[in-house]
Amino acid sequence: MVDAAGTQSLAPSRAASRARVWRFVRRNPTLVIGLVILGLMLLAALAAPWVAGDPYSMKPVQRFLPPSDTFWFGTDNLGRDVYARTIYGARVSLAVGLSVAILAVSVGLAIGVLAGFFRPVEILVMRLMDGLMAIPAILLAIALISLFKGSVGVVIIAIVVPEVPRVARLVRSVVLTTREQPYVEAAIASGTRLRRILLRHILPSTFSPLIVQATYICASAILIEAGLSFLGAGTPPEIPTWGNMIASSRVYLARAPWTVFCPGVALALVVLAVNLVGDGLRDSLDPRIARRM
Amino acid sequence: MATSRRTFVKGTAAAAAAVSAPGLLKAQSAPTKARTVRAVLHGDLKIFDPIWTTANMTGNHGLLVYDTLFGLDDARNVQPQMVDKWGISDDKKTYTFILRDGLKFHDGQAVTSADAVASVRRWAARDGAAQHMFKRVADTPVKDDKTFQIVLKEPYGLVLEALGKIETNLPVIMRKKDAETDPNQQVTTKVGSGPFMFNEEETKSGQRYVYDKFSGYAPRKEPASGMVGGKIAKVDRVIIENMADEQTAVAALKAGEIDFYEIPPIDLLDQLESDKNIKLDILNKGGNVGMCRLNWLHPPFDKVEARQAMLHLIKQEDILKAVFGNPKYYRSCASLFACTGQMQSDVNTEWFKGGQNIAKARELFKKAGYDGRPVVILQATNIAFMNNASLLVAQWLKEAGVNAELAASDWGAVVARRAVKKPVAEGGWNIFITWGSGEGFDNPIGFVAHTANGEAGWFGWPKDDLHEKLRDDWALATTLEERKAVARKLQENAWSYVPMALLGQWAPPVARRTNVSGFIPIPAHVPFWNVEKT
Amino acid sequence: MLAFIVHRLLSTAVVMAIVAVFIFLLLHLSPGDPAAIIVGDNATQLQIDAVRKQLGLDDPLAVQFVRWLAGVFKGDLGVSIFSHQPVGKLIGERIEPTVSLALTTLLLAVIIAVSFGVLAAWKVGTWIDRFVMVLSVLSFSVPVFVVGYLLIYVFSIKLGWLPVQGYSPIAEGFGTWIRHLILPSIALGLAYVALIARITRTAMLDVLSEDYIRTARAKGVAMGPVLMKHALKNAGVPIVTVIGIGIALLIGGVVITETVFNIPGVGRLVVDAISQRDYPIIQGVTLIFSGVYVIVNLMVDISYTLLDPRIRY
């Protein structure tokens, strides 16, 4: 804030920015809560080498120790530190979730828009998408993992491939609806270039459902990874991910619940946070909703 | 060659007709729940030919539907089962067998010696122990409907033991026309002369396999003992269910939806023990022995020092504790022949008595000239023992300065990759983990993992001529004392040249509801005769 | 319209052909040898090789593929390598449980989720909205198998109200059929409540802010019928899309649920077949499913035209 003399006064401006932040928080509580939780998780994941212990070292003699001062989350069936594995698990689980979401949405968006707008693309590509959805994700996962050596990257690809058709279908349905809108028809009639129509009218109408879908995909990818581990086709078991921790400890649910509970709560928190962020983003981006609030 | 759907259906209908034609042989209506035992065993039953495959689930099917010429009683002595009288000639080269009266197949035909001979010859084409014996067999003439002989070129001490083996491939007796199927093809009919009949109609592949009591079975007069004696079916129906999920099976057992569960996870045993309606028994005292197979064809395990290093590297206690938890059900074992049989000894086991010695392992790897190349461990992630043992072995190897790499996959992929003899960089392997039964380990001849004939042998391909010679000596020995002496020599030699490393022995209990009893403890399989439900 | 349907059905054939080739290659190129698995753990290499030969697995891939395809055109999906049962028969036996589970799950999920979504959209911004949304998200953030085990523990073991596992064919009584399906449907359905609820909410919000809705409100028309008649119908397109997607997802989710609750459906059939490398089953099931998906998607597309007359083909 610059006063009449042209100099800046600091105190009022700091108060003003604080007020602005507070207003933002008040108007978008969901977004903020979600971001905070996600932020903490990310911090923990990045700081893992300093904050957590050793997630790999196995000492069977100390298996199934309940949570205590030395082992905050207890130990698992191989004597490994569950707290360390949960923190390190954040890295992989978050990476899987985010990568899958970004990849699936970008590829699916491209395909869906082209298919919704151009007939020949639709005929060819959407049928391919239909076929691709038929291939069971687990078959793809096992095959890819055995072909390319099990690793986080391979699991990501294995989860992305069946998700792309779903995104494409959703985008296409939105594009189909939007295409019929009067303003689009008007734009076409007045000779607007295709690229402009796509960028200005079509794409923005996909953002809202896509954000929702992206958050769902991110959370679902983390869960699918757990499911793949349950069926034996997930990330290699020595790498801690929340998914394979829950899957491999499920037999001990009654006996050592902390082995399932700790990664499970972390997973639920992240999923919740991601969804809150998606919700908040959507609500604040969409002018119609913002108005109603 | 794919059979068309129509011909298959016709075939099944014909087979069903053949079984049901003699009215008295088919159950008139479904037995009540009180006369039915529902059991969940350790896997799914996919193959129905016990002579053709070594899969243990098929062995269970074999004991239900078929019968054997000889068997082991609970004192582990060979006793006749389908055979009534038998004799050996003075020169010990001719064995004569006379079958019992009243033996019938499920389709009503009587069992003749022609059926027996055809089955034995088929078994000899498939089974390792049989092949060892049949190298010395001149002929197997059929003398009359009930009498046949095995004529040897030279005396062989294990004829009856081989015919009575409990391990797969089981020497069951099939109908001559089934036994004459090409040994490389599976027999898909399920007609035997055992105490239960296979119920094709009620069976649903992949879900449940149904067996009805065979009322035409003529049991022996003696009480049931081990694999032999009077095999009296005391329930009307046995249903083997395929339940893949362990927690669900345990829950089903507690709710009474199943009566018997062969492999309750050890960490859940506390839950079961505290349940008044459930009892735990150890049927298979020999249990299983974990093996760490080393690949002799490529470095580093082509050098004896590297293999010796493994003996000092592995701490069996840790692996066993990690997988099985409760020491009641496992033990460390340094003997090459498991620690529950007759061939065990502690000859040449200083490496074991010294305990885990990573420093010594490191030294030995250096002596072997280990150059830091990756050592690939095939890790089957879907099988708990293999999964966890691989993780621990990898950890210890790394502590000993070896560049261990875990190749995670499912068991199917491991089975394919372990057959690859090429170097590691071209898709080969250095280590894979599996197990064998304690009974099997006690038998230097019958057990495929005890061969040391190089590339013609079992995966790992160890080669040692003295070992092979001693195995022959063992087979030709005529008394138990002689066999024990040869076994000691085998072990002394083995732990010097190290064919493989062993990972300890475990004998987990089965879980059954208290109103279902009578399970006879035999190794490797679960017999359902003598089982009753109150 | 008719031309559209015919056209789509024709392209179905193309799609399925592509899928068939892709699956076949994927299977035969990835490691795993059904012959080695059949002969059992203690067999020798010679025995394995003999079985491979006998199964025709050593023939060139193209030959094996054509052999299989020729069979398919005759209506013969081949025979399982392991059980020697025709693949068609195996699938036929196991379709009923999977379809039953999918239907009850979808019904449950749709009823709960659409109600949640409509409620949340109507009361957008209020605590009801937030509460409903958080609830639906929570229901989906626990893996299906954990929910399954917890449900079994509470309702089957502790309370004894429902069976632990298994499936009872509808022919043997509607009551037992439903009883066996309740827990699995809940376990599996919860995961979809969140997805369907939020898409419903989003779509409803979009519609509710349309001019004609505001007009109706301004005119004083009661909100109930307005919601039902106009809003829901026009929000139908994305909702139906997601339901279509949900059917696809179900086949994947069904696999885990069938394993936990021991339901003998097609999902478990494929998983077992995969671990055994039983190629004919995997190929046959995938082929059939690709056909099912295409038809389901066709029906979804047709329903677009019914729901939103502006969409035309």
PDB file of C-alpha atoms in Angstrom, chain B residues 111-207:
ATOM      1  CA  VAL B 111      -9.428-105.343 -10.729  1.00  0.00           C
ATOM      2  CA  THR B 112      -7.118-107.745 -12.520  1.00  0.00           C
ATOM      3  CA  SER B 113      -3.372-108.144 -12.618  1.00  0.00           C
ATOM      4  CA  ALA B 114      -3.382-106.784 -16.155  1.00  0.00           C
ATOM      5  CA  ASP B 115      -4.650-103.473 -14.726  1.00  0.00           C
ATOM      6  CA  ALA B 116      -1.949-103.591 -12.044  1.00  0.00           C
ATOM      7  CA  VAL B 117       0.880-104.247 -14.470  1.00  0.00           C
ATOM      8  CA  ALA B 118      -0.248-101.546 -16.892  1.00  0.00           C
ATOM      9  CA  SER B 119      -0.474 -99.016 -14.061  1.00  0.00           C
ATOM     10  CA  VAL B 120       2.920 -99.916 -12.640  1.00  0.00           C
ATOM     11  CA  ARG B 121       4.548 -99.621 -16.036  1.00  0.00           C
ATOM     12  CA  ARG B 122       2.936 -96.213 -16.562  1.00  0.00           C
ATOM     13  CA  TRP B 123       4.148 -95.104 -13.160  1.00  0.00           C
ATOM     14  CA  ALA B 124       7.635 -96.328 -13.982  1.00  0.00           C
ATOM     15  CA  ALA B 125       7.690 -94.085 -17.013  1.00  0.00           C
ATOM     16  CA  ARG B 126       7.023 -91.007 -14.855  1.00  0.00           C
ATOM     17  CA  ASP B 127       8.445 -91.427 -11.367  1.00  0.00           C
ATOM     18  CA  GLY B 128      12.098 -90.966 -10.377  1.00  0.00           C
ATOM     19  CA  ALA B 129      12.185 -93.718  -7.755  1.00  0.00           C
ATOM     20  CA  ALA B 130      10.464 -96.062 -10.176  1.00  0.00           C
ATOM     21  CA  GLN B 131      12.898 -95.229 -12.932  1.00  0.00           C
ATOM     22  CA  HIS B 132      15.781 -96.000 -10.635  1.00  0.00           C
ATOM     23  CA  MET B 133      14.225 -99.381  -9.985  1.00  0.00           C
ATOM     24  CA  PHE B 134      13.120-100.142 -13.515  1.00  0.00           C
ATOM     25  CA  LYS B 135      16.653 -99.800 -14.865  1.00  0.00           C
ATOM     26  CA  ARG B 136      17.065-103.196 -13.238  1.00  0.00           C
ATOM     27  CA  VAL B 137      13.718-104.709 -14.274  1.00  0.00           C
ATOM     28  CA  ALA B 138      13.705-107.344 -16.998  1.00  0.00           C
ATOM     29  CA  ASP B 139       9.985-107.992 -17.308  1.00  0.00           C
ATOM     30  CA  THR B 140       6.598-107.717 -15.624  1.00  0.00           C
ATOM     31  CA  PRO B 141       4.662-110.794 -16.745  1.00  0.00           C
ATOM     32  CA  VAL B 142       0.978-111.350 -15.987  1.00  0.00           C
ATOM     33  CA  LYS B 143       0.498-114.906 -14.744  1.00  0.00           C
ATOM     34  CA  ASP B 144      -3.274-115.021 -14.359  1.00  0.00           C
ATOM     35  CA  ASP B 145      -6.154-112.738 -13.441  1.00  0.00           C
ATOM     36  CA  LYS B 146      -4.833-112.200  -9.946  1.00  0.00           C
ATOM     37  CA  THR B 147      -1.132-112.940 -10.215  1.00  0.00           C
ATOM     38  CA  PHE B 148       1.718-110.987 -11.714  1.00  0.00           C
ATOM     39  CA  GLN B 149       5.467-110.764 -11.272  1.00  0.00           C
ATOM     40  CA  ILE B 150       8.311-108.292 -11.385  1.00  0.00           C
ATOM     41  CA  VAL B 151      11.441-109.969 -12.712  1.00  0.00           C
ATOM     42  CA  LEU B 152      14.734-108.158 -12.028  1.00  0.00           C
ATOM     43  CA  LYS B 153      18.086-108.410 -13.748  1.00  0.00           C
ATOM     44  CA  GLU B 154      19.825-108.064 -10.414  1.00  0.00           C
ATOM     45  CA  PRO B 155      18.582-107.865  -6.815  1.00  0.00           C
ATOM     46  CA  TYR B 156      17.205-104.476  -5.722  1.00  0.00           C
ATOM     47  CA  GLY B 157      16.409-103.694  -2.097  1.00  0.00           C
ATOM     48  CA  LEU B 158      13.619-101.169  -2.557  1.00  0.00           C
ATOM     49  CA  VAL B 159      10.994-102.828  -4.730  1.00  0.00           C
ATOM     50  CA  LEU B 160       8.259-102.866  -2.108  1.00  0.00           C
ATOM     51  CA  GLU B 161       9.232 -99.479  -0.687  1.00  0.00           C
ATOM     52  CA  ALA B 162       8.913 -97.968  -4.135  1.00  0.00           C
ATOM     53  CA  LEU B 163       5.524 -99.568  -4.769  1.00  0.00           C
ATOM     54  CA  GLY B 164       4.342 -98.330  -1.400  1.00  0.00           C
ATOM     55  CA  LYS B 165       5.591 -94.791  -1.546  1.00  0.00           C
ATOM     56  CA  ILE B 166       3.460 -92.041  -0.083  1.00  0.00           C
ATOM     57  CA  GLU B 167       5.149 -89.263  -2.047  1.00  0.00           C
ATOM     58  CA  THR B 168       3.938 -88.199  -5.463  1.00  0.00           C
ATOM     59  CA  ASN B 169       4.033 -89.565  -8.139  1.00  0.00           C
ATOM     60  CA  LEU B 170       1.700 -92.019  -6.429  1.00  0.00           C
ATOM     61  CA  PRO B 171       1.759 -95.590  -7.778  1.00  0.00           C
ATOM     62  CA  VAL B 172      -2.018 -95.939  -7.928  1.00  0.00           C
ATOM     63  CA  ILE B 173      -3.747 -98.673  -9.844  1.00  0.00           C
ATOM     64  CA  MET B 174      -5.925 -97.579 -12.749  1.00  0.00           C
ATOM     65  CA  ARG B 175      -7.907 -99.507 -15.313  1.00  0.00           C
ATOM     66  CA  LYS B 176      -5.732-101.002 -18.004  1.00  0.00           C
ATOM     67  CA  LYS B 177      -7.243 -98.825 -20.709  1.00  0.00           C
ATOM     68  CA  ASP B 178      -6.576 -95.655 -18.692  1.00  0.00           C
ATOM     69  CA  ALA B 179      -3.079 -96.793 -17.742  1.00  0.00           C
ATOM     70  CA  GLU B 180      -2.235 -97.369 -21.367  1.00  0.00           C
ATOM     71  CA  THR B 181      -2.611 -93.633 -22.110  1.00  0.00           C
ATOM     72  CA  ASP B 182       0.646 -92.130 -23.334  1.00  0.00           C
ATOM     73  CA  PRO B 183       2.694 -91.388 -20.189  1.00  0.00           C
ATOM     74  CA  ASN B 184       3.248 -87.845 -21.423  1.00  0.00           C
ATOM     75  CA  GLN B 185      -0.477 -87.161 -21.417  1.00  0.00           C
ATOM     76  CA  GLN B 186      -2.752 -86.787 -18.445  1.00  0.00           C
ATOM     77  CA  VAL B 187      -5.419 -89.338 -17.744  1.00  0.00           C
ATOM     78  CA  THR B 188      -8.615 -87.333 -17.411  1.00  0.00           C
ATOM     79  CA  THR B 189     -10.981 -90.064 -16.236  1.00  0.00           C
ATOM     80  CA  LYS B 190     -11.343 -90.493 -12.522  1.00  0.00           C
ATOM     81  CA  VAL B 191     -12.204 -94.141 -12.196  1.00  0.00           C
ATOM     82  CA  GLY B 192     -10.272 -96.013  -9.547  1.00  0.00           C
ATOM     83  CA  SER B 193     -10.835 -98.732  -6.980  1.00  0.00           C
ATOM     84  CA  GLY B 194     -10.522 -96.616  -3.858  1.00  0.00           C
ATOM     85  CA  PRO B 195     -12.991 -96.008  -1.018  1.00  0.00           C
ATOM     86  CA  PHE B 196     -14.556 -92.916  -2.655  1.00  0.00           C
ATOM     87  CA  MET B 197     -15.938 -92.195  -6.099  1.00  0.00           C
ATOM     88  CA  PHE B 198     -15.574 -88.913  -7.942  1.00  0.00           C
ATOM     89  CA  ASN B 199     -18.931 -87.218  -8.474  1.00  0.00           C
ATOM     90  CA  GLU B 200     -18.562 -85.499 -11.815  1.00  0.00           C
ATOM     91  CA  GLU B 201     -22.017 -83.920 -11.848  1.00  0.00           C
ATOM     92  CA  GLU B 202     -21.761 -82.115  -8.543  1.00  0.00           C
ATOM     93  CA  THR B 203     -18.187 -81.044  -9.043  1.00  0.00           C
ATOM     94  CA  LYS B 204     -17.540 -77.498 -10.206  1.00  0.00           C
ATOM     95  CA  SER B 205     -14.026 -76.982 -11.449  1.00  0.00           C
ATOM     96  CA  GLY B 206     -12.199 -74.305  -9.486  1.00  0.00           C
ATOM     97  CA  GLN B 207     -14.818 -74.271  -6.720  1.00  0.00           C
TER      98      GLN B 207
END
